[in-house]
Coordinates of C-alpha atoms and ligand atoms in Angstrom, one line a residue:
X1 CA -10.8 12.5 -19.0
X2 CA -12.1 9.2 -20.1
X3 CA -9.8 9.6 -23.3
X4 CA -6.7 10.4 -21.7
X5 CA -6.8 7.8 -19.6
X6 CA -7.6 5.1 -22.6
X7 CA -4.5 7.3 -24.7
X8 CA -2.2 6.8 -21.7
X9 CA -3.3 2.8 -21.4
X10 CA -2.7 2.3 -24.9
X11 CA 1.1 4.2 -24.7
X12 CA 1.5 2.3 -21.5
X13 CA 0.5 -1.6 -22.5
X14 CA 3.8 -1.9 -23.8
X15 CA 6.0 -1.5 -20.5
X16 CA 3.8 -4.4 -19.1
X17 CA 5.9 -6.6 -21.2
X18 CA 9.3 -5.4 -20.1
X19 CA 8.4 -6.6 -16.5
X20 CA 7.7 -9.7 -14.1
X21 CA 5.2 -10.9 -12.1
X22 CA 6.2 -11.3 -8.4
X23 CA 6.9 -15.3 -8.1
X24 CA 8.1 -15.6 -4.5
X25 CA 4.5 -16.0 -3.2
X26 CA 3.7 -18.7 -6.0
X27 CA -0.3 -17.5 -6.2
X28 CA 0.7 -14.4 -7.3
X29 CA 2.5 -16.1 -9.9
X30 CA -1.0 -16.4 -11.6
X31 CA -1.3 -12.7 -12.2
X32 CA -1.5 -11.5 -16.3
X33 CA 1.0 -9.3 -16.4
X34 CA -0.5 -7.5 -19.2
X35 CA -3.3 -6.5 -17.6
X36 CA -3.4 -2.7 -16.9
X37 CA -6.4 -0.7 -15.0
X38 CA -6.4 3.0 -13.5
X39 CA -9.3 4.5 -11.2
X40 CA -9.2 8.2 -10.3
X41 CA -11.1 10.0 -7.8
X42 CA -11.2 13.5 -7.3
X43 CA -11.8 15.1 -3.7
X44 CA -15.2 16.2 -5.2
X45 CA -16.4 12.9 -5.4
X46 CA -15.6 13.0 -9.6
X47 CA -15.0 9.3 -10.5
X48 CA -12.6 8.6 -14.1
X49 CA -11.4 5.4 -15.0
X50 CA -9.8 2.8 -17.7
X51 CA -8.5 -0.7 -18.6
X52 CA -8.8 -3.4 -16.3
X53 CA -9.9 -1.4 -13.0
X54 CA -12.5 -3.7 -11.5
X55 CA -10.2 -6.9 -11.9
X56 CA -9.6 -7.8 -8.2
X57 CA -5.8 -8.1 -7.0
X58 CA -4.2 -8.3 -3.8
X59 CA -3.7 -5.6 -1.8
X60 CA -0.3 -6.4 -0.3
X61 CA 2.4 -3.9 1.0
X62 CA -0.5 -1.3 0.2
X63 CA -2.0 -2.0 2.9
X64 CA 0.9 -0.6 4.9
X65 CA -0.6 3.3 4.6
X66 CA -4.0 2.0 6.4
X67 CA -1.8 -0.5 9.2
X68 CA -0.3 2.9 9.9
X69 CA -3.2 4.8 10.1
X70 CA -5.2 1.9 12.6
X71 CA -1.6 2.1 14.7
X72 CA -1.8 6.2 15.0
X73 CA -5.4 5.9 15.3
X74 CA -5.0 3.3 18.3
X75 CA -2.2 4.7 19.5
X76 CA -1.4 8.5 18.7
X77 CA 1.4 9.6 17.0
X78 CA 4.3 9.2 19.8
X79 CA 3.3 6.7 20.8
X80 CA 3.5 4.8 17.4
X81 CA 6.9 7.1 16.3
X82 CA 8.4 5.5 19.6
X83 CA 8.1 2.0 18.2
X84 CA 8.5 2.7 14.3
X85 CA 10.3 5.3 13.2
X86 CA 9.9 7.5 10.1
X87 CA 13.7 8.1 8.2
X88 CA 13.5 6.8 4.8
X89 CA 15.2 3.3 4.3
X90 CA 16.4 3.5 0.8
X91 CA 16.5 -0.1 0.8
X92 CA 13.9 -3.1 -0.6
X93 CA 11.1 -3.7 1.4
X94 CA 12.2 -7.4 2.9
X95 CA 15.6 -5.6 3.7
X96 CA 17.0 -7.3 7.1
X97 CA 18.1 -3.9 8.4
X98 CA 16.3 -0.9 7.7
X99 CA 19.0 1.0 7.1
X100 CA 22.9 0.4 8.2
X101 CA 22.7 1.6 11.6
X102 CA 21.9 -1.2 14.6
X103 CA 18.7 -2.5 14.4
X104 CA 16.2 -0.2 16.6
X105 CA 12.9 1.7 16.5
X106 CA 14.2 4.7 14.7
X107 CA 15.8 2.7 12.0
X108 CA 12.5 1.0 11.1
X109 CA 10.1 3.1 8.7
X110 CA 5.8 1.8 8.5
X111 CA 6.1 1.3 4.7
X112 CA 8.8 -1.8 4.9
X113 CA 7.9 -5.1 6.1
X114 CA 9.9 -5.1 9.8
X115 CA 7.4 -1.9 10.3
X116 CA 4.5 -3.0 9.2
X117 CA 5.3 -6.6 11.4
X118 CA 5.9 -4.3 14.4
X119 CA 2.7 -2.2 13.7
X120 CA 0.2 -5.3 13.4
X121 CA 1.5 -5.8 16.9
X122 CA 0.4 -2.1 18.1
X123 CA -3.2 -2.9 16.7
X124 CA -5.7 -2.9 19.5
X125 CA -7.7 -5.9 20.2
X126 CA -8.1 -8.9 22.3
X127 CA -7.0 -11.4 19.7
X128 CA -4.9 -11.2 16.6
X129 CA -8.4 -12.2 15.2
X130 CA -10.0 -9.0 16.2
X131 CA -6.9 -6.9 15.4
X132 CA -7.2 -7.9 11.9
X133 CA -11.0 -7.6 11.6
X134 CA -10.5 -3.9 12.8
X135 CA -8.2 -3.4 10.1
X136 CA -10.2 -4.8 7.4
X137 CA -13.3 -3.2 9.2
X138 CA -10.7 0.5 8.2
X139 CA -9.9 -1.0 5.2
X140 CA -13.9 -1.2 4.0
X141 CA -14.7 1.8 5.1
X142 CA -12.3 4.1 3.8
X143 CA -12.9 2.0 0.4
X144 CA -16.2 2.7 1.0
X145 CA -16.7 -1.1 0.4
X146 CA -18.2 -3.5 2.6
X147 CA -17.6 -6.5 0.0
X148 CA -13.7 -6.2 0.8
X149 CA -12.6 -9.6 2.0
X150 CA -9.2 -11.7 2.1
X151 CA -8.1 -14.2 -0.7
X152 CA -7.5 -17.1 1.0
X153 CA -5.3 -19.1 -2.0
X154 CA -2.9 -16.1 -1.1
X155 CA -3.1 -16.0 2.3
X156 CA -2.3 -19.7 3.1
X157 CA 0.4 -19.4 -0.4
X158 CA 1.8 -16.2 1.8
X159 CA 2.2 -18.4 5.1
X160 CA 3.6 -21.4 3.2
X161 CA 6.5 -19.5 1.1
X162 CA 7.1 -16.8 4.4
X163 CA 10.6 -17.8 5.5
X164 CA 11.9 -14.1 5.0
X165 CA 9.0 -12.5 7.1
X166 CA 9.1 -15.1 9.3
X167 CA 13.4 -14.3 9.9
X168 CA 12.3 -10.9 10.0
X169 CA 9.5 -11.1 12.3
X170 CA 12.0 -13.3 14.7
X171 CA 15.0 -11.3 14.2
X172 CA 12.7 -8.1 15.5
X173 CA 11.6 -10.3 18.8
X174 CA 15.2 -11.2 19.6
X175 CA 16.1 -7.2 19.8
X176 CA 13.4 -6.7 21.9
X177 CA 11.5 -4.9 19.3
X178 CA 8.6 -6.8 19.0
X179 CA 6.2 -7.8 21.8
X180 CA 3.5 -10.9 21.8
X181 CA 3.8 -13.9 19.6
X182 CA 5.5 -13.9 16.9
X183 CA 3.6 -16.4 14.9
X184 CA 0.4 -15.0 15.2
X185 CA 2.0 -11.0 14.5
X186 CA 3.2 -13.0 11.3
X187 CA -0.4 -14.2 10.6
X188 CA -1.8 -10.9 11.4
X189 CA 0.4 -9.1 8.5
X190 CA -0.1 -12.2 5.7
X191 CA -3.9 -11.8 6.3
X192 CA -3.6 -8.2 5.6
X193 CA -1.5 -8.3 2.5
X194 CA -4.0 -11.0 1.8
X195 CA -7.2 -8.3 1.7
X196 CA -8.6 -8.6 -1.8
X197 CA -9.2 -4.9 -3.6
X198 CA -9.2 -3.2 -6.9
X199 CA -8.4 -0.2 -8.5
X200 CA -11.5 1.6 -7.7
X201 CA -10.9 0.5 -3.7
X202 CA -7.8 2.1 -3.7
X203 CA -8.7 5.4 -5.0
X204 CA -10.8 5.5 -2.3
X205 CA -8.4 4.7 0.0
X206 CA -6.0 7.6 -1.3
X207 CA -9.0 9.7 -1.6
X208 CA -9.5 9.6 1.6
X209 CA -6.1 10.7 2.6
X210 CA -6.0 13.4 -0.2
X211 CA -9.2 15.0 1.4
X212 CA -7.2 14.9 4.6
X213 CA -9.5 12.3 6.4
X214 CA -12.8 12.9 5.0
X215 CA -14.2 10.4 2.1
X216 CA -15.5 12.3 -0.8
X217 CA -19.0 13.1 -1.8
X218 CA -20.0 12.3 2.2
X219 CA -17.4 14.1 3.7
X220 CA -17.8 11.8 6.5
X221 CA -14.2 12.2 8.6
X222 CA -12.5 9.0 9.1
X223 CA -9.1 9.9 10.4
X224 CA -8.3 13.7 11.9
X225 CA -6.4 15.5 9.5
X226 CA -2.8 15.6 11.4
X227 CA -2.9 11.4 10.5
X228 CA -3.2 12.4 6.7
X229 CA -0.1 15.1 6.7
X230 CA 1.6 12.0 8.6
X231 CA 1.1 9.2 6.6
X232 CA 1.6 11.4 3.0
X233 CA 5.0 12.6 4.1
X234 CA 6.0 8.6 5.1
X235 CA 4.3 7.7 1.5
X236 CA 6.3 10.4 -0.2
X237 CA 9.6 9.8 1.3
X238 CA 9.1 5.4 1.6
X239 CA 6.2 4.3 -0.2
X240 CA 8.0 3.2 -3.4
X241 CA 10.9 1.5 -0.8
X242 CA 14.1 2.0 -2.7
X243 CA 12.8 3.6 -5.9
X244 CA 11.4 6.6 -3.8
X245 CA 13.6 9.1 -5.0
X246 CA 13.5 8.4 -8.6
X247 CA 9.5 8.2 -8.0
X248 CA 9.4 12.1 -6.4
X249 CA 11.3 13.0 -9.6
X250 CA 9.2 11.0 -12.2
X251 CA 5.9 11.5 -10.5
X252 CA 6.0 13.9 -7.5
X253 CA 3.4 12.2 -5.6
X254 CA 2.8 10.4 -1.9
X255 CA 2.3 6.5 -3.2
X256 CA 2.2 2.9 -2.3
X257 CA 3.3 -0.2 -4.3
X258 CA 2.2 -4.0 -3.6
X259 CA 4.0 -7.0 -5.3
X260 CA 0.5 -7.8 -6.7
X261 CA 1.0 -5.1 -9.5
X262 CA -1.1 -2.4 -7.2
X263 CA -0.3 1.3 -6.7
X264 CA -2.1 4.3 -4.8
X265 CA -1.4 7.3 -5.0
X266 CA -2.4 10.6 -3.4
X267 CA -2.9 13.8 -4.6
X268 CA -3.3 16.0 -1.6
X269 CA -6.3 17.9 -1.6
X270 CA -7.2 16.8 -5.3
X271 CA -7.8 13.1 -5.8
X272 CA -6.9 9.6 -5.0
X273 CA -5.4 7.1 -7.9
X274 CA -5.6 3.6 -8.0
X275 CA -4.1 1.4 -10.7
X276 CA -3.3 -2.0 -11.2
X277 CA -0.4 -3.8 -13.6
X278 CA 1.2 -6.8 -12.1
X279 CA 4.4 -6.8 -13.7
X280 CA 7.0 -5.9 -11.7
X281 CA 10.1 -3.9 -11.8
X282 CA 13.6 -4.7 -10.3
X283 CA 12.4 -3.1 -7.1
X284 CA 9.3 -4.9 -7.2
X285 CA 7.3 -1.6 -7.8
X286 CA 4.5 -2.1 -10.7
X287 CA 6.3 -0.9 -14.1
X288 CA 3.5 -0.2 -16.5
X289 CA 1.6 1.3 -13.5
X290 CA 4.8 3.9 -12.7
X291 CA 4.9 4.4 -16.9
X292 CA 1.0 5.3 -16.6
X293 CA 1.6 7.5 -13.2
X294 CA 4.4 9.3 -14.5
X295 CA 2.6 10.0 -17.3
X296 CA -1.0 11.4 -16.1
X297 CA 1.2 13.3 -13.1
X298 CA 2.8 15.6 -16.3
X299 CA -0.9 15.8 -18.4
X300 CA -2.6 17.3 -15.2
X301 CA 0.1 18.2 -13.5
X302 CA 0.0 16.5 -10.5
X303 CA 3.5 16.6 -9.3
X304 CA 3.5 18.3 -5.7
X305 CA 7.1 20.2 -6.0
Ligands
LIG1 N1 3.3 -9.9 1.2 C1 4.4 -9.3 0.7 C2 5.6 -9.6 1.5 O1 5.6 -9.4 2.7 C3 4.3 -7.8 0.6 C4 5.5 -7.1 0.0 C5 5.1 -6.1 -1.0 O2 4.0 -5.9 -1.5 N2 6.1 -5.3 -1.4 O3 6.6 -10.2 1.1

């Protein structure tokens, strides 16, 4: 496997050139847009892995999949469906309107930013200080990683440079769709995309879904397996925002992109990926990493259709 992975790299570097680095969030700016990492784990605990996997990233609109599952889990499913709905946007994922219908619950999907703003607010907790330590405490455990912490140069760069959540975030209060304060929703959701990972973390993470709530190796459930079949399906239908479509046909898998360069994806009831290539496509989806996914989805076949 080791061999592939370091053939596919190699056939792969290249792409990393034709991209960009995310520069609206000036720290992430810094990122080397030639590096290029993949970690694979397998729901039999089987880890694989190449290139630049243990260089830590943020984690950013990937950690929209375990928002979602700390809102279900909180929650329950219609509850959460009630405040965030599920159609696919089709649009970029700072898009003011979800779709171009008025803007309401059903028209908002978990996997864009208006959401993911809306679910921090259905987090349980006192505070917005414990609501985010119970999703980082999530976000450790299904990584199975207790070192996971947030990057504060990008968090405060995030909150500085965050007029467009910030309209978005204010534009979901005035329609009634948001409850609390808005500010500290806002600081809520840049801490989270703030949560420091790498490759290796987010295999886990789509391990973990792939093995339907269970981790691998322990087989320790996190999340009941109904959450897993719901979160996939929103993966496979939003994850990659408005380059979803072309994704299912290039790759065929549920996945998640983050402007930092990070992808997981899910393979359900085989293995979780996690890769990392910061330079960015038009759609602001990692294009070395969807080069490399395409490519190892075709050698093991891993499409699911
Ligand atoms: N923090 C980023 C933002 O909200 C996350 C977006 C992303 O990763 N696509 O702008």
């Amino acid at each position: 496997m080791e061999e592939l992975l370091e053939r596919l790299l190699a056939e792969c570097r290249p792409y990393a050139e034709q991209g960009q680095v995310a520069q609206y969030i000036p720290e992430l700016a810094k990122g080397d847009p030639l590096s290029l990492g993949i970690y694979m784990i397998g729901c039999d605990g089987k880890h694989s892995w190449a290139g630049d996997c243990r260089k830590p990233f943020t984690i950013q609109s990937v950690v929209k999949p375990v928002l979602l599952l700390q809102a279900l889990l909180d929650n329950g499913v219609e509850a959460v469906q009630s405040r965030v709905g599920v159609e696919a946007t089709g649009k970029p994922f700072d898009a003011i309107n979800a779709v171009d219908q008025p803007l309401s619950s059903g028209n908002l999907n978990p996997m864009v930013n208006m959401g993911a703003i809306v679910m921090c607010s259905l987090i349980h907790g006192d505070s917005y200080g414990e609501r985010f330590e119970r999703l980082l405490a999530l976000t450790r455990r299904l990584a199975g990683n207790e070192e996971i912490g947030v990057d504060e140069d990008v968090y405060r760069s995030e909150k500085s440079h965050g007029s467009k959540n910030r309209a978005l975030a204010y534009l979901l209060k005035s329609y009634g769709l948001l409850e609390g304060g808005v500010e500290e929703v806002l600081d809520c959701y840049f801490r989270a995309c703030s949560i420091r990972v790498d490759c290796r973390d987010l295999a886990n993470i789509g391990a973990a879904l792939s093995n339907r709530g269970r981790l691998p190796v322990s087989n320790q459930r996190v999340f009941p397996s109904h959450l897993a079949r719901y979160v996939n399906a929103v993966l496979m239908t939003c994850g990659m925002y408005n380059g979803s479509g072309e994704f299912a046909v290039r790759v065929g898998i549920p996945a998640k992109s983050g402007v930092a360069g990070g992808i997981m994806g899910v393979v359900p009831t085989r293995m979780g990926i996690g890769i990392y290539a910061p330079a960015l496509d038009g759609k602001g989806n990692s294009l070395a990493g969807i080069q490399l996914l395409e490519r190892l989805s075709r050698e093991l076949y891993l499409s699911i259709f």
